[in-house]
Amino acid sequence: MLIITGLGRSGTSFIAEIFHNLSYEMGEYNPQIDAGFENPEITAINKLILSGDWWNTEAEQAKMREVAEKYYVAKDPRFMITLGTWLKSGVKIDGAIHCKRNLTHIVDSSTRTHAGLMALWYGNEFLCQEMMAATIEYLFVTLCEQNYIPIYPLWYSESLKHWSYLTRYLELFKVTEEQFREVWINTIRRKESEC
């Protein structure tokens, strides 16, 4: 399974929407928070892991493997924290699209869409936010490297500027450059029409 992840509001939904528009099963879009495209089975497992209600029994590990085998690609920012549990369960992660965005922009976006969620999650000081974000990203990248999982870093700001920025990873989307260009343009148009 290919995963799309990154800190919340880092562009994961934009990349997942491109996969969705290419007919991959990604989950639904939530216009209220301008995010989504997360598979309910995947997010349910990730929420259980984070809540402490996941005990990593053989039955739960088998369920994780079963769910992962259904999907070519899955998006969830929670993978930044839960990836280790997926790996311990024997799930094969073929690669990680790691969406990146300037932390100031993440905080601004989160403040607009989640009314203070970032303050609750990261604390009220920007320094605390930077340290938490850097720690999460460092641990995620280290885990990928230790498990030989290819990482495909994508900067959200560059992804929005021109479709060609994303073509360096065209093989992940499994389409021609022309097909990708058309889908990218349609995805950008939807975003622009909402502004």
Short mmCIF file of N, CA and C in Angstrom, two decimals:
data_model
loop_
_atom_site.label_atom_id
_atom_site.label_comp_id
_atom_site.label_asym_id
_atom_site.label_seq_id
_atom_site.Cartn_x
_atom_site.Cartn_y
_atom_site.Cartn_z
N MET A 1 0.85 -1.18 0.00
CA MET A 1 0.00 0.00 0.00
C MET A 1 0.89 1.24 0.00
N LEU A 2 0.55 2.19 -0.83
CA LEU A 2 1.19 3.49 -0.87
C LEU A 2 0.43 4.39 0.09
N ILE A 3 1.13 5.13 0.94
CA ILE A 3 0.43 6.02 1.87
C ILE A 3 0.71 7.47 1.53
N ILE A 4 -0.28 8.31 1.78
CA ILE A 4 -0.15 9.76 1.65
C ILE A 4 -0.30 10.30 3.06
N THR A 5 0.71 11.02 3.51
CA THR A 5 0.65 11.53 4.88
C THR A 5 1.46 12.82 4.99
N GLY A 6 1.39 13.42 6.12
CA GLY A 6 2.08 14.67 6.41
C GLY A 6 1.37 15.29 7.59
N LEU A 7 1.91 16.35 8.13
CA LEU A 7 1.22 17.05 9.20
C LEU A 7 -0.14 17.51 8.68
N GLY A 8 -1.13 17.59 9.54
CA GLY A 8 -2.45 18.06 9.12
C GLY A 8 -2.36 19.41 8.43
N ARG A 9 -3.13 19.60 7.36
CA ARG A 9 -3.17 20.82 6.56
C ARG A 9 -1.89 21.02 5.75
N SER A 10 -1.20 19.93 5.42
CA SER A 10 0.05 20.03 4.66
C SER A 10 -0.13 19.70 3.18
N GLY A 11 -1.36 19.51 2.73
CA GLY A 11 -1.61 19.22 1.32
C GLY A 11 -1.95 17.77 1.03
N THR A 12 -2.13 16.98 2.07
CA THR A 12 -2.43 15.56 1.85
C THR A 12 -3.75 15.38 1.11
N SER A 13 -4.74 16.21 1.40
CA SER A 13 -6.04 16.08 0.73
C SER A 13 -5.95 16.45 -0.74
N PHE A 14 -5.11 17.42 -1.07
CA PHE A 14 -4.94 17.79 -2.47
C PHE A 14 -4.36 16.62 -3.27
N ILE A 15 -3.33 15.99 -2.74
CA ILE A 15 -2.72 14.85 -3.43
C ILE A 15 -3.72 13.69 -3.49
N ALA A 16 -4.43 13.44 -2.39
CA ALA A 16 -5.44 12.37 -2.38
C ALA A 16 -6.56 12.66 -3.37
N GLU A 17 -6.92 13.93 -3.51
CA GLU A 17 -7.96 14.28 -4.48
C GLU A 17 -7.52 13.97 -5.91
N ILE A 18 -6.26 14.18 -6.20
CA ILE A 18 -5.76 13.81 -7.53
C ILE A 18 -5.93 12.31 -7.74
N PHE A 19 -5.54 11.50 -6.76
CA PHE A 19 -5.75 10.05 -6.87
C PHE A 19 -7.24 9.73 -7.02
N HIS A 20 -8.08 10.41 -6.24
CA HIS A 20 -9.53 10.21 -6.32
C HIS A 20 -10.02 10.50 -7.75
N ASN A 21 -9.56 11.62 -8.31
CA ASN A 21 -9.98 12.01 -9.66
C ASN A 21 -9.41 11.08 -10.73
N LEU A 22 -8.44 10.28 -10.36
CA LEU A 22 -7.90 9.25 -11.27
C LEU A 22 -8.59 7.90 -11.03
N SER A 23 -9.68 7.92 -10.25
CA SER A 23 -10.54 6.76 -10.00
C SER A 23 -10.01 5.77 -8.97
N TYR A 24 -9.09 6.20 -8.14
CA TYR A 24 -8.68 5.36 -7.01
C TYR A 24 -9.70 5.55 -5.89
N GLU A 25 -9.95 4.50 -5.13
CA GLU A 25 -10.89 4.56 -4.02
C GLU A 25 -10.21 5.25 -2.84
N MET A 26 -10.65 6.47 -2.56
CA MET A 26 -9.96 7.28 -1.56
C MET A 26 -10.82 7.69 -0.37
N GLY A 27 -12.11 7.53 -0.43
CA GLY A 27 -12.97 8.05 0.62
C GLY A 27 -13.59 9.36 0.17
N GLU A 28 -14.39 9.94 1.02
CA GLU A 28 -15.18 11.12 0.67
C GLU A 28 -14.48 12.42 1.04
N TYR A 29 -14.86 13.48 0.32
CA TYR A 29 -14.39 14.83 0.58
C TYR A 29 -15.32 15.51 1.59
N ASN A 30 -14.76 16.27 2.52
CA ASN A 30 -15.54 17.01 3.50
C ASN A 30 -15.37 18.50 3.24
N PRO A 31 -16.34 19.15 2.57
CA PRO A 31 -16.19 20.57 2.23
C PRO A 31 -16.14 21.49 3.44
N GLN A 32 -16.69 21.06 4.57
CA GLN A 32 -16.69 21.91 5.76
C GLN A 32 -15.28 22.22 6.26
N ILE A 33 -14.37 21.28 6.06
CA ILE A 33 -12.99 21.51 6.50
C ILE A 33 -12.01 21.49 5.34
N ASP A 34 -12.53 21.47 4.09
CA ASP A 34 -11.70 21.41 2.89
C ASP A 34 -10.64 20.33 3.02
N ALA A 35 -11.08 19.14 3.35
CA ALA A 35 -10.17 18.01 3.51
C ALA A 35 -10.96 16.72 3.32
N GLY A 36 -10.29 15.64 3.46
CA GLY A 36 -10.95 14.36 3.35
C GLY A 36 -10.20 13.41 2.44
N PHE A 37 -10.97 12.65 1.67
CA PHE A 37 -10.42 11.61 0.81
C PHE A 37 -9.64 10.60 1.64
N GLU A 38 -10.19 10.30 2.81
CA GLU A 38 -9.59 9.30 3.70
C GLU A 38 -10.52 8.09 3.74
N ASN A 39 -9.96 6.92 3.55
CA ASN A 39 -10.76 5.70 3.57
C ASN A 39 -11.24 5.43 4.98
N PRO A 40 -12.54 5.24 5.19
CA PRO A 40 -13.07 5.04 6.54
C PRO A 40 -12.46 3.85 7.28
N GLU A 41 -12.15 2.76 6.58
CA GLU A 41 -11.55 1.60 7.26
C GLU A 41 -10.17 1.93 7.80
N ILE A 42 -9.40 2.65 7.00
CA ILE A 42 -8.03 3.03 7.40
C ILE A 42 -8.09 4.00 8.58
N THR A 43 -8.92 5.05 8.46
CA THR A 43 -8.96 6.04 9.53
C THR A 43 -9.52 5.45 10.82
N ALA A 44 -10.45 4.51 10.71
CA ALA A 44 -10.98 3.87 11.93
C ALA A 44 -9.87 3.15 12.68
N ILE A 45 -9.03 2.44 11.94
CA ILE A 45 -7.91 1.73 12.58
C ILE A 45 -6.94 2.74 13.19
N ASN A 46 -6.59 3.79 12.44
CA ASN A 46 -5.65 4.78 12.97
C ASN A 46 -6.20 5.48 14.21
N LYS A 47 -7.49 5.76 14.23
CA LYS A 47 -8.09 6.38 15.42
C LYS A 47 -8.03 5.44 16.62
N LEU A 48 -8.27 4.15 16.38
CA LEU A 48 -8.17 3.18 17.48
C LEU A 48 -6.75 3.09 18.01
N ILE A 49 -5.78 3.08 17.11
CA ILE A 49 -4.37 3.03 17.54
C ILE A 49 -4.06 4.24 18.42
N LEU A 50 -4.45 5.42 17.98
CA LEU A 50 -4.15 6.64 18.73
C LEU A 50 -4.93 6.74 20.04
N SER A 51 -6.09 6.11 20.11
CA SER A 51 -6.89 6.18 21.33
C SER A 51 -6.40 5.23 22.41
N GLY A 52 -5.52 4.30 22.03
CA GLY A 52 -5.04 3.32 22.99
C GLY A 52 -5.93 2.09 23.08
N ASP A 53 -6.96 2.02 22.23
CA ASP A 53 -7.87 0.88 22.24
C ASP A 53 -7.43 -0.23 21.28
N TRP A 54 -6.28 -0.11 20.70
CA TRP A 54 -5.75 -1.09 19.76
C TRP A 54 -4.71 -1.92 20.50
N TRP A 55 -4.95 -3.21 20.58
CA TRP A 55 -4.07 -4.05 21.39
C TRP A 55 -3.10 -4.87 20.57
N ASN A 56 -3.16 -4.74 19.26
CA ASN A 56 -2.19 -5.41 18.38
C ASN A 56 -2.20 -6.92 18.56
N THR A 57 -3.39 -7.49 18.71
CA THR A 57 -3.52 -8.94 18.77
C THR A 57 -3.37 -9.49 17.36
N GLU A 58 -3.21 -10.80 17.24
CA GLU A 58 -3.09 -11.41 15.91
C GLU A 58 -4.33 -11.11 15.07
N ALA A 59 -5.51 -11.13 15.68
CA ALA A 59 -6.75 -10.84 14.94
C ALA A 59 -6.74 -9.40 14.41
N GLU A 60 -6.28 -8.46 15.23
CA GLU A 60 -6.22 -7.07 14.79
C GLU A 60 -5.16 -6.88 13.71
N GLN A 61 -4.03 -7.56 13.86
CA GLN A 61 -2.99 -7.49 12.83
C GLN A 61 -3.49 -8.05 11.51
N ALA A 62 -4.22 -9.16 11.57
CA ALA A 62 -4.78 -9.76 10.36
C ALA A 62 -5.77 -8.80 9.70
N LYS A 63 -6.56 -8.10 10.52
CA LYS A 63 -7.52 -7.11 10.00
C LYS A 63 -6.77 -5.98 9.29
N MET A 64 -5.68 -5.52 9.88
CA MET A 64 -4.89 -4.46 9.25
C MET A 64 -4.35 -4.92 7.90
N ARG A 65 -3.82 -6.12 7.85
CA ARG A 65 -3.29 -6.65 6.58
C ARG A 65 -4.40 -6.77 5.54
N GLU A 66 -5.56 -7.25 5.98
CA GLU A 66 -6.70 -7.42 5.08
C GLU A 66 -7.14 -6.07 4.50
N VAL A 67 -7.25 -5.07 5.35
CA VAL A 67 -7.65 -3.73 4.91
C VAL A 67 -6.60 -3.15 3.96
N ALA A 68 -5.34 -3.25 4.33
CA ALA A 68 -4.27 -2.67 3.51
C ALA A 68 -4.20 -3.31 2.12
N GLU A 69 -4.48 -4.59 2.04
CA GLU A 69 -4.41 -5.28 0.74
C GLU A 69 -5.51 -4.84 -0.22
N LYS A 70 -6.56 -4.22 0.29
CA LYS A 70 -7.66 -3.77 -0.57
C LYS A 70 -7.31 -2.53 -1.38
N TYR A 71 -6.35 -1.75 -0.91
CA TYR A 71 -6.13 -0.43 -1.48
C TYR A 71 -4.72 -0.26 -2.02
N TYR A 72 -4.64 0.36 -3.19
CA TYR A 72 -3.34 0.71 -3.75
C TYR A 72 -2.75 1.89 -2.98
N VAL A 73 -3.62 2.85 -2.63
CA VAL A 73 -3.17 4.07 -1.98
C VAL A 73 -4.16 4.46 -0.88
N ALA A 74 -3.64 5.01 0.22
CA ALA A 74 -4.49 5.47 1.32
C ALA A 74 -3.89 6.74 1.91
N LYS A 75 -4.78 7.69 2.22
CA LYS A 75 -4.34 8.96 2.80
C LYS A 75 -4.83 9.08 4.24
N ASP A 76 -3.95 9.43 5.13
CA ASP A 76 -4.32 9.78 6.49
C ASP A 76 -3.12 10.45 7.16
N PRO A 77 -3.27 11.72 7.58
CA PRO A 77 -2.16 12.36 8.30
C PRO A 77 -1.74 11.58 9.54
N ARG A 78 -2.63 10.78 10.10
CA ARG A 78 -2.30 9.99 11.30
C ARG A 78 -1.21 8.96 11.04
N PHE A 79 -0.98 8.59 9.78
CA PHE A 79 0.11 7.65 9.47
C PHE A 79 1.45 8.18 9.99
N MET A 80 1.57 9.50 10.13
CA MET A 80 2.82 10.07 10.65
C MET A 80 3.14 9.48 12.03
N ILE A 81 2.10 9.11 12.77
CA ILE A 81 2.27 8.59 14.12
C ILE A 81 2.02 7.09 14.19
N THR A 82 1.12 6.57 13.36
CA THR A 82 0.70 5.17 13.47
C THR A 82 1.45 4.20 12.58
N LEU A 83 2.32 4.69 11.72
CA LEU A 83 3.00 3.82 10.75
C LEU A 83 3.67 2.62 11.42
N GLY A 84 4.31 2.83 12.55
CA GLY A 84 5.00 1.73 13.23
C GLY A 84 4.09 0.56 13.55
N THR A 85 2.86 0.85 13.97
CA THR A 85 1.91 -0.21 14.28
C THR A 85 1.52 -0.97 13.02
N TRP A 86 1.33 -0.26 11.92
CA TRP A 86 1.02 -0.92 10.65
C TRP A 86 2.16 -1.85 10.24
N LEU A 87 3.39 -1.38 10.40
CA LEU A 87 4.55 -2.20 10.02
C LEU A 87 4.67 -3.43 10.92
N LYS A 88 4.46 -3.26 12.22
CA LYS A 88 4.53 -4.40 13.15
C LYS A 88 3.47 -5.44 12.83
N SER A 89 2.39 -5.01 12.21
CA SER A 89 1.31 -5.94 11.85
C SER A 89 1.60 -6.69 10.55
N GLY A 90 2.73 -6.38 9.94
CA GLY A 90 3.10 -7.08 8.71
C GLY A 90 2.56 -6.47 7.44
N VAL A 91 2.02 -5.26 7.53
CA VAL A 91 1.51 -4.58 6.34
C VAL A 91 2.69 -4.12 5.50
N LYS A 92 2.63 -4.37 4.20
CA LYS A 92 3.69 -3.93 3.30
C LYS A 92 3.37 -2.51 2.84
N ILE A 93 4.23 -1.59 3.20
CA ILE A 93 4.10 -0.20 2.76
C ILE A 93 5.06 -0.01 1.60
N ASP A 94 4.50 0.24 0.41
CA ASP A 94 5.31 0.34 -0.80
C ASP A 94 5.99 1.69 -0.95
N GLY A 95 5.49 2.69 -0.27
CA GLY A 95 6.07 4.02 -0.34
C GLY A 95 5.23 4.99 0.45
N ALA A 96 5.82 6.15 0.74
CA ALA A 96 5.13 7.19 1.51
C ALA A 96 5.26 8.52 0.78
N ILE A 97 4.13 9.04 0.31
CA ILE A 97 4.11 10.40 -0.21
C ILE A 97 4.02 11.31 1.01
N HIS A 98 5.09 12.04 1.25
CA HIS A 98 5.21 12.86 2.46
C HIS A 98 4.94 14.31 2.07
N CYS A 99 3.74 14.79 2.36
CA CYS A 99 3.37 16.16 2.03
C CYS A 99 3.96 17.12 3.06
N LYS A 100 4.53 18.20 2.54
CA LYS A 100 5.21 19.16 3.40
C LYS A 100 4.68 20.56 3.11
N ARG A 101 4.66 21.38 4.15
CA ARG A 101 4.18 22.75 4.02
C ARG A 101 4.82 23.59 5.11
N ASN A 102 5.06 24.84 4.82
CA ASN A 102 5.59 25.77 5.81
C ASN A 102 4.69 25.74 7.05
N LEU A 103 5.29 25.60 8.22
CA LEU A 103 4.52 25.45 9.46
C LEU A 103 3.61 26.64 9.73
N THR A 104 4.04 27.83 9.39
CA THR A 104 3.19 29.01 9.57
C THR A 104 1.91 28.86 8.77
N HIS A 105 2.02 28.35 7.54
CA HIS A 105 0.84 28.16 6.70
C HIS A 105 -0.06 27.04 7.24
N ILE A 106 0.56 26.00 7.80
CA ILE A 106 -0.23 24.93 8.41
C ILE A 106 -1.05 25.48 9.58
N VAL A 107 -0.41 26.26 10.43
CA VAL A 107 -1.10 26.82 11.60
C VAL A 107 -2.21 27.77 11.14
N ASP A 108 -1.93 28.62 10.14
CA ASP A 108 -2.96 29.54 9.63
C ASP A 108 -4.15 28.77 9.07
N SER A 109 -3.88 27.74 8.28
CA SER A 109 -4.95 26.94 7.69
C SER A 109 -5.75 26.21 8.77
N SER A 110 -5.06 25.67 9.75
CA SER A 110 -5.74 24.94 10.83
C SER A 110 -6.60 25.87 11.66
N THR A 111 -6.13 27.08 11.88
CA THR A 111 -6.90 28.05 12.65
C THR A 111 -8.19 28.39 11.93
N ARG A 112 -8.13 28.51 10.59
CA ARG A 112 -9.33 28.82 9.82
C ARG A 112 -10.29 27.64 9.76
N THR A 113 -9.78 26.43 9.62
CA THR A 113 -10.65 25.28 9.37
C THR A 113 -11.00 24.48 10.61
N HIS A 114 -10.18 24.56 11.64
CA HIS A 114 -10.41 23.73 12.83
C HIS A 114 -10.54 24.55 14.11
N ALA A 115 -10.65 25.84 13.99
CA ALA A 115 -10.91 26.74 15.12
C ALA A 115 -10.13 26.38 16.39
N GLY A 116 -8.82 26.44 16.28
CA GLY A 116 -8.01 26.27 17.48
C GLY A 116 -7.52 24.86 17.75
N LEU A 117 -7.81 23.93 16.86
CA LEU A 117 -7.35 22.56 17.08
C LEU A 117 -5.83 22.51 17.25
N MET A 118 -5.12 23.28 16.44
CA MET A 118 -3.66 23.25 16.53
C MET A 118 -3.19 23.72 17.91
N ALA A 119 -3.86 24.71 18.46
CA ALA A 119 -3.46 25.20 19.79
C ALA A 119 -3.63 24.11 20.83
N LEU A 120 -4.69 23.33 20.69
CA LEU A 120 -4.90 22.24 21.64
C LEU A 120 -3.89 21.12 21.43
N TRP A 121 -3.60 20.81 20.15
CA TRP A 121 -2.72 19.69 19.85
C TRP A 121 -1.26 20.03 20.13
N TYR A 122 -0.81 21.16 19.65
CA TYR A 122 0.61 21.51 19.73
C TYR A 122 0.94 22.46 20.87
N GLY A 123 -0.04 23.05 21.50
CA GLY A 123 0.24 24.05 22.52
C GLY A 123 0.06 25.44 21.94
N ASN A 124 0.15 26.43 22.78
CA ASN A 124 -0.15 27.79 22.33
C ASN A 124 1.04 28.54 21.77
N GLU A 125 2.22 28.10 22.00
CA GLU A 125 3.39 28.82 21.53
C GLU A 125 3.88 28.26 20.21
N PHE A 126 4.25 29.16 19.29
CA PHE A 126 4.73 28.73 17.98
C PHE A 126 5.97 27.84 18.11
N LEU A 127 6.83 28.14 19.05
CA LEU A 127 8.03 27.32 19.26
C LEU A 127 7.64 25.89 19.59
N CYS A 128 6.64 25.72 20.44
CA CYS A 128 6.16 24.37 20.77
C CYS A 128 5.64 23.68 19.53
N GLN A 129 4.93 24.41 18.69
CA GLN A 129 4.39 23.85 17.45
C GLN A 129 5.53 23.39 16.54
N GLU A 130 6.54 24.24 16.40
CA GLU A 130 7.69 23.88 15.57
C GLU A 130 8.39 22.63 16.09
N MET A 131 8.60 22.58 17.39
CA MET A 131 9.29 21.43 17.98
C MET A 131 8.48 20.15 17.82
N MET A 132 7.18 20.21 18.05
CA MET A 132 6.32 19.04 17.91
C MET A 132 6.31 18.57 16.46
N ALA A 133 6.14 19.51 15.53
CA ALA A 133 6.11 19.15 14.11
C ALA A 133 7.44 18.54 13.68
N ALA A 134 8.54 19.14 14.09
CA ALA A 134 9.86 18.62 13.71
C ALA A 134 10.08 17.23 14.29
N THR A 135 9.65 17.00 15.51
CA THR A 135 9.81 15.68 16.14
C THR A 135 8.99 14.63 15.42
N ILE A 136 7.73 14.93 15.13
CA ILE A 136 6.87 13.98 14.42
C ILE A 136 7.47 13.65 13.06
N GLU A 137 7.89 14.67 12.32
CA GLU A 137 8.46 14.43 10.99
C GLU A 137 9.76 13.63 11.08
N TYR A 138 10.61 13.95 12.04
CA TYR A 138 11.87 13.22 12.19
C TYR A 138 11.61 11.75 12.48
N LEU A 139 10.72 11.46 13.42
CA LEU A 139 10.42 10.07 13.77
C LEU A 139 9.81 9.32 12.59
N PHE A 140 8.93 9.97 11.84
CA PHE A 140 8.31 9.33 10.68
C PHE A 140 9.36 9.00 9.62
N VAL A 141 10.19 9.97 9.27
CA VAL A 141 11.21 9.75 8.24
C VAL A 141 12.20 8.68 8.69
N THR A 142 12.61 8.71 9.95
CA THR A 142 13.52 7.69 10.48
C THR A 142 12.91 6.30 10.37
N LEU A 143 11.65 6.16 10.74
CA LEU A 143 10.96 4.87 10.64
C LEU A 143 10.91 4.38 9.20
N CYS A 144 10.61 5.28 8.27
CA CYS A 144 10.61 4.90 6.85
C CYS A 144 11.99 4.44 6.41
N GLU A 145 13.00 5.20 6.76
CA GLU A 145 14.37 4.83 6.36
C GLU A 145 14.80 3.50 6.96
N GLN A 146 14.49 3.27 8.22
CA GLN A 146 14.88 2.01 8.87
C GLN A 146 14.18 0.81 8.26
N ASN A 147 13.02 1.03 7.67
CA ASN A 147 12.25 -0.06 7.07
C ASN A 147 12.31 -0.04 5.54
N TYR A 148 13.24 0.73 5.00
CA TYR A 148 13.47 0.80 3.55
C TYR A 148 12.21 1.15 2.78
N ILE A 149 11.43 2.05 3.31
CA ILE A 149 10.23 2.53 2.64
C ILE A 149 10.60 3.78 1.86
N PRO A 150 10.40 3.76 0.54
CA PRO A 150 10.72 4.96 -0.24
C PRO A 150 9.84 6.14 0.20
N ILE A 151 10.47 7.29 0.36
CA ILE A 151 9.74 8.51 0.73
C ILE A 151 9.73 9.42 -0.49
N TYR A 152 8.55 9.95 -0.80
CA TYR A 152 8.37 10.86 -1.92
C TYR A 152 7.92 12.21 -1.36
N PRO A 153 8.88 13.10 -1.05
CA PRO A 153 8.49 14.38 -0.45
C PRO A 153 7.86 15.31 -1.49
N LEU A 154 6.76 15.95 -1.10
CA LEU A 154 6.08 16.91 -1.97
C LEU A 154 5.75 18.16 -1.17
N TRP A 155 6.20 19.30 -1.67
CA TRP A 155 5.85 20.57 -1.04
C TRP A 155 4.52 21.03 -1.60
N TYR A 156 3.57 21.29 -0.71
CA TYR A 156 2.22 21.68 -1.11
C TYR A 156 2.25 22.92 -2.01
N SER A 157 3.00 23.93 -1.63
CA SER A 157 3.03 25.18 -2.40
C SER A 157 3.49 24.92 -3.83
N GLU A 158 4.48 24.07 -4.02
CA GLU A 158 4.96 23.75 -5.37
C GLU A 158 3.95 22.91 -6.13
N SER A 159 3.25 22.03 -5.42
CA SER A 159 2.24 21.17 -6.06
C SER A 159 1.11 21.99 -6.66
N LEU A 160 0.82 23.14 -6.07
CA LEU A 160 -0.25 24.00 -6.57
C LEU A 160 0.17 24.86 -7.75
N LYS A 161 1.47 25.14 -7.87
CA LYS A 161 1.95 26.07 -8.89
C LYS A 161 1.87 25.51 -10.30
N HIS A 162 2.33 24.28 -10.48
CA HIS A 162 2.36 23.71 -11.83
C HIS A 162 2.35 22.19 -11.75
N TRP A 163 1.59 21.59 -12.63
CA TRP A 163 1.43 20.13 -12.63
C TRP A 163 2.75 19.41 -12.83
N SER A 164 3.70 20.03 -13.54
CA SER A 164 4.95 19.33 -13.85
C SER A 164 5.77 19.03 -12.60
N TYR A 165 5.55 19.80 -11.51
CA TYR A 165 6.27 19.53 -10.26
C TYR A 165 6.02 18.10 -9.79
N LEU A 166 4.80 17.62 -9.97
CA LEU A 166 4.43 16.29 -9.49
C LEU A 166 4.81 15.17 -10.44
N THR A 167 5.18 15.48 -11.66
CA THR A 167 5.46 14.41 -12.64
C THR A 167 6.73 13.64 -12.33
N ARG A 168 7.55 14.12 -11.43
CA ARG A 168 8.73 13.33 -11.07
C ARG A 168 8.32 12.03 -10.37
N TYR A 169 7.09 11.99 -9.87
CA TYR A 169 6.56 10.78 -9.25
C TYR A 169 5.39 10.21 -10.06
N LEU A 170 5.40 10.45 -11.35
CA LEU A 170 4.29 10.04 -12.22
C LEU A 170 3.99 8.56 -12.12
N GLU A 171 5.04 7.74 -11.91
CA GLU A 171 4.82 6.29 -11.84
C GLU A 171 3.91 5.90 -10.67
N LEU A 172 3.84 6.72 -9.63
CA LEU A 172 2.96 6.42 -8.50
C LEU A 172 1.49 6.56 -8.87
N PHE A 173 1.20 7.48 -9.78
CA PHE A 173 -0.18 7.74 -10.18
C PHE A 173 -0.66 6.75 -11.25
N LYS A 174 0.28 6.07 -11.90
CA LYS A 174 -0.02 5.04 -12.90
C LYS A 174 -0.87 5.57 -14.06
N VAL A 175 -0.50 6.75 -14.56
CA VAL A 175 -1.17 7.34 -15.71
C VAL A 175 -0.13 7.99 -16.61
N THR A 176 -0.57 8.40 -17.80
CA THR A 176 0.33 9.13 -18.69
C THR A 176 0.45 10.57 -18.20
N GLU A 177 1.46 11.24 -18.71
CA GLU A 177 1.67 12.64 -18.33
C GLU A 177 0.47 13.49 -18.75
N GLU A 178 -0.09 13.23 -19.92
CA GLU A 178 -1.26 13.99 -20.40
C GLU A 178 -2.48 13.76 -19.51
N GLN A 179 -2.73 12.52 -19.13
CA GLN A 179 -3.85 12.22 -18.22
C GLN A 179 -3.65 12.94 -16.88
N PHE A 180 -2.43 12.89 -16.39
CA PHE A 180 -2.14 13.53 -15.11
C PHE A 180 -2.36 15.03 -15.19
N ARG A 181 -1.87 15.65 -16.26
CA ARG A 181 -2.02 17.09 -16.45
C ARG A 181 -3.49 17.50 -16.42
N GLU A 182 -4.33 16.76 -17.13
CA GLU A 182 -5.77 17.07 -17.19
C GLU A 182 -6.42 16.96 -15.80
N VAL A 183 -6.09 15.91 -15.07
CA VAL A 183 -6.66 15.73 -13.73
C VAL A 183 -6.16 16.82 -12.79
N TRP A 184 -4.88 17.17 -12.86
CA TRP A 184 -4.34 18.23 -12.01
C TRP A 184 -5.07 19.54 -12.27
N ILE A 185 -5.27 19.88 -13.54
CA ILE A 185 -5.95 21.13 -13.90
C ILE A 185 -7.37 21.14 -13.34
N ASN A 186 -8.09 20.04 -13.48
CA ASN A 186 -9.46 19.97 -12.95
C ASN A 186 -9.49 20.06 -11.42
N THR A 187 -8.50 19.48 -10.77
CA THR A 187 -8.42 19.54 -9.31
C THR A 187 -8.14 20.98 -8.86
N ILE A 188 -7.23 21.65 -9.54
CA ILE A 188 -6.91 23.05 -9.22
C ILE A 188 -8.13 23.93 -9.46
N ARG A 189 -8.85 23.70 -10.55
CA ARG A 189 -10.05 24.51 -10.83
C ARG A 189 -11.08 24.39 -9.71
N ARG A 190 -11.26 23.18 -9.16
CA ARG A 190 -12.21 23.03 -8.07
C ARG A 190 -11.76 23.85 -6.87
N LYS A 191 -10.47 23.78 -6.56
CA LYS A 191 -9.95 24.54 -5.42
C LYS A 191 -10.14 26.05 -5.65
N GLU A 192 -9.85 26.52 -6.87
CA GLU A 192 -9.97 27.95 -7.17
C GLU A 192 -11.42 28.41 -7.13
N SER A 193 -12.34 27.55 -7.55
CA SER A 193 -13.76 27.94 -7.57
C SER A 193 -14.31 28.12 -6.15
N GLU A 194 -13.66 27.52 -5.16
CA GLU A 194 -14.11 27.64 -3.78
C GLU A 194 -13.51 28.84 -3.06
N CYS A 195 -12.53 29.48 -3.69
CA CYS A 195 -11.87 30.64 -3.05
C CYS A 195 -12.68 31.91 -3.25
#
